[in-house]
């Protein structure tokens, strides 16, 4: 059986890691706690901008440090609300249809995201995805330490995690598919037999044209693969 590996931010949904984090910080136990967290997060904005320019993993680590002191229960309880109010409204019109077509082809569908696993599990259930590879906060005595557990899901590490997932589940990478909007995911796209650029940023669109990768726009039915013909589309 083949598998399809999906990046999330920019690929299946319009939003990014910052918006769910802001939702969490705005909805802590008390307004004073939220105000303090938001203030500290604002002070870290220049550090996040520099980290994003250097390395996506560093950006994730700086961003998720804002969760320090948030209880595990709060992260879990708010995750469904984050999905309902931030993620679901931002889903591209044909994201669910593309995932459904992959499932109809008999493929496993794997969400590969730098977001928190608690939120991505809601997205996976809504889309019908079969597995989730996402980031996990480190907790001590029930409260987030502000660090992420290793491995941090970002950039080239996604390729290693996809390779490991495929090996564990008996998928041949040459038969597998991967979808992303971002040039930072080129390592993940390059290890499968059927990469596709989805709503691609210009640099990835240029690369897709160079290598003849399919380009999909999930805002438009016209740029979707033919129904029941993913294999032919990528052939």
Short mmCIF file of C-alpha atoms in Angstrom, two decimals:
data_model
loop_
_atom_site.label_atom_id
_atom_site.label_comp_id
_atom_site.label_asym_id
_atom_site.label_seq_id
_atom_site.Cartn_x
_atom_site.Cartn_y
_atom_site.Cartn_z
CA UNK A 1 0.00 0.00 0.00
CA UNK A 2 1.24 3.50 -0.79
CA UNK A 3 0.95 6.49 1.52
CA UNK A 4 0.35 10.18 0.96
CA UNK A 5 2.24 12.60 3.21
CA UNK A 6 0.68 16.04 3.65
CA UNK A 7 2.25 19.21 4.96
CA UNK A 8 -0.52 21.30 6.58
CA UNK A 9 0.13 25.07 6.84
CA UNK A 10 -0.32 26.62 3.40
CA UNK A 11 -1.05 23.20 1.89
CA UNK A 12 -4.33 22.07 3.45
CA UNK A 13 -5.11 25.24 5.42
CA UNK A 14 -4.47 28.95 4.90
CA UNK A 15 -3.22 29.68 8.38
CA UNK A 16 0.14 29.00 10.05
CA UNK A 17 1.59 28.04 13.44
CA UNK A 18 1.27 31.55 14.86
CA UNK A 19 -2.54 31.75 14.80
CA UNK A 20 -3.27 28.62 16.93
CA UNK A 21 -0.58 29.76 19.39
CA UNK A 22 -2.19 33.20 19.73
CA UNK A 23 -5.57 31.53 20.30
CA UNK A 24 -4.09 29.45 23.11
CA UNK A 25 -2.41 32.45 24.72
CA UNK A 26 -5.60 34.54 24.53
CA UNK A 27 -7.61 31.81 26.27
CA UNK A 28 -5.62 30.87 29.34
CA UNK A 29 -7.22 30.48 32.79
CA UNK A 30 -7.34 34.21 33.57
CA UNK A 31 -7.15 37.43 31.50
CA UNK A 32 -4.07 38.44 33.53
CA UNK A 33 -2.29 35.21 32.65
CA UNK A 34 -3.17 35.69 28.98
CA UNK A 35 -1.97 39.30 29.03
CA UNK A 36 1.37 38.28 30.52
CA UNK A 37 1.89 35.49 27.98
CA UNK A 38 0.95 37.69 25.04
CA UNK A 39 3.30 40.41 26.25
CA UNK A 40 6.23 38.02 26.55
CA UNK A 41 5.40 36.54 23.14
CA UNK A 42 5.40 40.03 21.62
CA UNK A 43 8.86 40.69 23.06
CA UNK A 44 10.09 37.54 21.32
CA UNK A 45 8.84 38.64 17.89
CA UNK A 46 12.26 39.87 16.65
CA UNK A 47 13.83 36.59 17.83
CA UNK A 48 11.15 34.61 15.95
CA UNK A 49 11.72 36.61 12.76
CA UNK A 50 15.47 35.94 12.90
CA UNK A 51 14.88 32.26 13.70
CA UNK A 52 12.50 31.91 10.72
CA UNK A 53 15.16 33.36 8.44
CA UNK A 54 17.79 30.93 9.73
CA UNK A 55 16.00 27.65 10.36
CA UNK A 56 12.35 26.53 10.58
CA UNK A 57 13.19 24.27 13.54
CA UNK A 58 14.57 27.22 15.51
CA UNK A 59 11.42 29.21 14.73
CA UNK A 60 9.26 26.38 16.08
CA UNK A 61 11.31 26.18 19.25
CA UNK A 62 11.08 29.92 19.91
CA UNK A 63 7.35 29.99 19.12
CA UNK A 64 6.44 27.04 21.35
CA UNK A 65 8.49 28.42 24.25
CA UNK A 66 5.45 30.70 24.72
CA UNK A 67 3.60 27.69 26.16
CA UNK A 68 5.87 27.53 29.22
CA UNK A 69 3.73 27.12 32.33
CA UNK A 70 0.52 26.14 30.47
CA UNK A 71 -1.03 23.00 31.92
CA UNK A 72 -1.33 19.78 29.93
CA UNK A 73 -5.08 19.82 30.64
CA UNK A 74 -5.42 23.34 29.22
CA UNK A 75 -3.54 22.38 26.04
CA UNK A 76 -5.81 19.36 25.62
CA UNK A 77 -9.08 21.13 26.46
CA UNK A 78 -8.41 24.07 24.14
CA UNK A 79 -7.22 21.91 21.24
CA UNK A 80 -10.75 21.15 20.00
CA UNK A 81 -11.67 24.84 20.21
CA UNK A 82 -8.48 25.76 18.32
CA UNK A 83 -9.47 23.31 15.60
CA UNK A 84 -13.08 24.60 15.42
CA UNK A 85 -12.29 28.32 15.49
CA UNK A 86 -8.87 28.58 13.81
CA UNK A 87 -8.08 25.50 11.73
CA UNK A 88 -11.42 24.39 10.28
CA UNK A 89 -12.43 27.84 8.92
CA UNK A 90 -9.00 28.11 7.26
CA UNK A 91 -9.20 24.80 5.39
CA UNK A 92 -8.84 25.12 1.60
CA UNK A 93 -12.08 24.28 -0.26
CA UNK A 94 -10.78 21.08 -1.88
CA UNK A 95 -8.43 19.86 0.86
CA UNK A 96 -10.91 17.31 2.17
CA UNK A 97 -11.70 16.10 -1.35
CA UNK A 98 -8.02 15.52 -2.18
CA UNK A 99 -7.51 13.54 1.02
CA UNK A 100 -10.68 11.54 0.27
CA UNK A 101 -9.35 10.69 -3.18
CA UNK A 102 -6.10 9.46 -1.66
CA UNK A 103 -8.06 7.24 0.73
CA UNK A 104 -10.22 6.00 -2.16
CA UNK A 105 -6.99 4.95 -3.90
CA UNK A 106 -6.31 2.77 -0.87
CA UNK A 107 -3.52 4.98 0.49
CA UNK A 108 -2.65 5.75 4.07
CA UNK A 109 -2.84 9.52 4.61
CA UNK A 110 -0.30 11.02 6.98
CA UNK A 111 -0.44 14.57 8.38
CA UNK A 112 3.13 15.92 8.72
CA UNK A 113 3.08 19.21 10.60
CA UNK A 114 5.09 21.42 12.91
CA UNK A 115 1.88 22.18 14.82
CA UNK A 116 0.95 20.56 18.12
CA UNK A 117 -0.17 16.95 17.92
CA UNK A 118 -3.23 17.71 20.09
CA UNK A 119 -4.61 20.04 17.40
CA UNK A 120 -3.50 17.97 14.41
CA UNK A 121 -5.36 14.90 15.72
CA UNK A 122 -8.62 16.85 15.36
CA UNK A 123 -7.69 17.80 11.79
CA UNK A 124 -6.77 14.21 10.97
CA UNK A 125 -10.15 12.95 12.20
CA UNK A 126 -11.99 15.62 10.19
CA UNK A 127 -10.10 14.82 6.99
CA UNK A 128 -10.06 11.05 7.40
CA UNK A 129 -6.26 10.90 7.66
CA UNK A 130 -4.84 7.72 9.15
CA UNK A 131 -1.68 8.94 10.93
CA UNK A 132 -0.23 12.13 12.44
CA UNK A 133 3.39 13.23 12.66
CA UNK A 134 3.45 16.48 14.67
CA UNK A 135 5.20 18.28 17.50
CA UNK A 136 4.84 17.41 21.18
CA UNK A 137 5.36 19.82 24.05
CA UNK A 138 7.52 18.65 26.93
CA UNK A 139 5.60 18.58 30.23
CA UNK A 140 6.92 18.37 33.77
CA UNK A 141 4.53 17.88 36.70
CA UNK A 142 1.64 18.56 34.33
CA UNK A 143 2.92 21.89 32.98
CA UNK A 144 4.70 22.75 29.72
CA UNK A 145 8.39 23.48 30.14
CA UNK A 146 8.53 25.65 27.01
CA UNK A 147 10.53 23.02 25.13
CA UNK A 148 9.55 20.60 22.36
CA UNK A 149 10.22 16.89 22.58
CA UNK A 150 12.72 15.53 20.04
CA UNK A 151 12.53 15.10 17.15
CA UNK A 152 11.22 18.55 16.30
CA UNK A 153 9.02 18.29 13.19
CA UNK A 154 10.35 20.93 10.79
CA UNK A 155 12.31 21.34 7.57
CA UNK A 156 14.67 18.47 6.63
CA UNK A 157 13.67 16.49 9.72
CA UNK A 158 10.29 15.89 8.06
CA UNK A 159 12.05 13.84 5.38
CA UNK A 160 13.69 11.62 7.98
CA UNK A 161 10.38 11.14 9.82
CA UNK A 162 8.56 10.29 6.58
CA UNK A 163 11.26 7.77 5.69
CA UNK A 164 10.96 6.23 9.16
CA UNK A 165 7.15 6.13 8.95
CA UNK A 166 7.24 4.46 5.54
CA UNK A 167 9.71 1.83 6.74
CA UNK A 168 7.66 1.11 9.87
CA UNK A 169 4.40 0.74 7.94
CA UNK A 170 5.79 -1.16 4.96
CA UNK A 171 5.41 1.61 2.35
CA UNK A 172 7.80 1.83 -0.58
CA UNK A 173 8.80 5.48 -0.93
CA UNK A 174 8.87 5.18 -4.73
CA UNK A 175 5.14 4.42 -4.59
CA UNK A 176 4.34 7.20 -2.11
CA UNK A 177 3.04 10.74 -2.60
CA UNK A 178 3.91 13.99 -0.78
CA UNK A 179 2.23 17.39 -0.91
CA UNK A 180 3.50 20.78 0.26
CA UNK A 181 3.35 24.49 -0.48
CA UNK A 182 6.78 25.33 0.90
CA UNK A 183 10.31 25.22 -0.47
CA UNK A 184 11.46 24.23 3.02
CA UNK A 185 9.72 20.87 2.41
CA UNK A 186 11.76 20.01 -0.70
CA UNK A 187 13.66 17.29 1.26
CA UNK A 188 10.33 15.60 2.11
CA UNK A 189 9.04 15.98 -1.44
CA UNK A 190 12.26 14.65 -2.93
CA UNK A 191 12.26 11.28 -1.18
CA UNK A 192 8.90 10.06 -2.55
CA UNK A 193 8.14 8.84 -6.04
CA UNK A 194 5.25 11.26 -6.53
CA UNK A 195 5.84 14.78 -5.13
CA UNK A 196 3.35 17.57 -5.74
CA UNK A 197 3.46 21.31 -5.12
CA UNK A 198 0.19 22.52 -3.59
CA UNK A 199 -0.66 26.24 -3.54
CA UNK A 200 3.12 26.65 -3.93
CA UNK A 201 5.18 29.66 -2.95
CA UNK A 202 7.07 31.06 -6.00
CA UNK A 203 10.39 29.32 -5.30
CA UNK A 204 8.70 25.90 -5.02
CA UNK A 205 6.55 26.61 -8.10
CA UNK A 206 9.74 27.27 -10.09
CA UNK A 207 11.27 24.02 -8.85
CA UNK A 208 8.08 22.09 -9.67
CA UNK A 209 8.14 23.41 -13.23
CA UNK A 210 11.82 22.45 -13.57
CA UNK A 211 11.22 18.87 -12.47
CA UNK A 212 7.76 18.45 -13.95
CA UNK A 213 6.05 17.98 -10.59
CA UNK A 214 2.26 18.44 -10.60
CA UNK A 215 1.05 21.77 -9.25
CA UNK A 216 -2.32 21.80 -7.47
CA UNK A 217 -4.38 24.73 -6.26
CA UNK A 218 -6.85 23.64 -3.61
CA UNK A 219 -8.85 26.85 -4.12
CA UNK A 220 -9.80 25.68 -7.61
CA UNK A 221 -11.52 22.56 -8.93
CA UNK A 222 -9.73 23.07 -12.27
CA UNK A 223 -6.31 22.39 -10.73
CA UNK A 224 -7.42 19.23 -8.94
CA UNK A 225 -6.47 15.76 -10.19
CA UNK A 226 -9.21 13.89 -12.03
CA UNK A 227 -11.58 11.99 -9.78
CA UNK A 228 -10.38 8.46 -9.08
CA UNK A 229 -7.23 9.00 -11.11
CA UNK A 230 -4.44 10.14 -8.82
CA UNK A 231 -2.09 7.60 -10.37
CA UNK A 232 -2.80 8.88 -13.87
CA UNK A 233 -2.48 12.49 -12.70
CA UNK A 234 0.99 11.86 -11.40
CA UNK A 235 1.96 9.58 -14.21
#
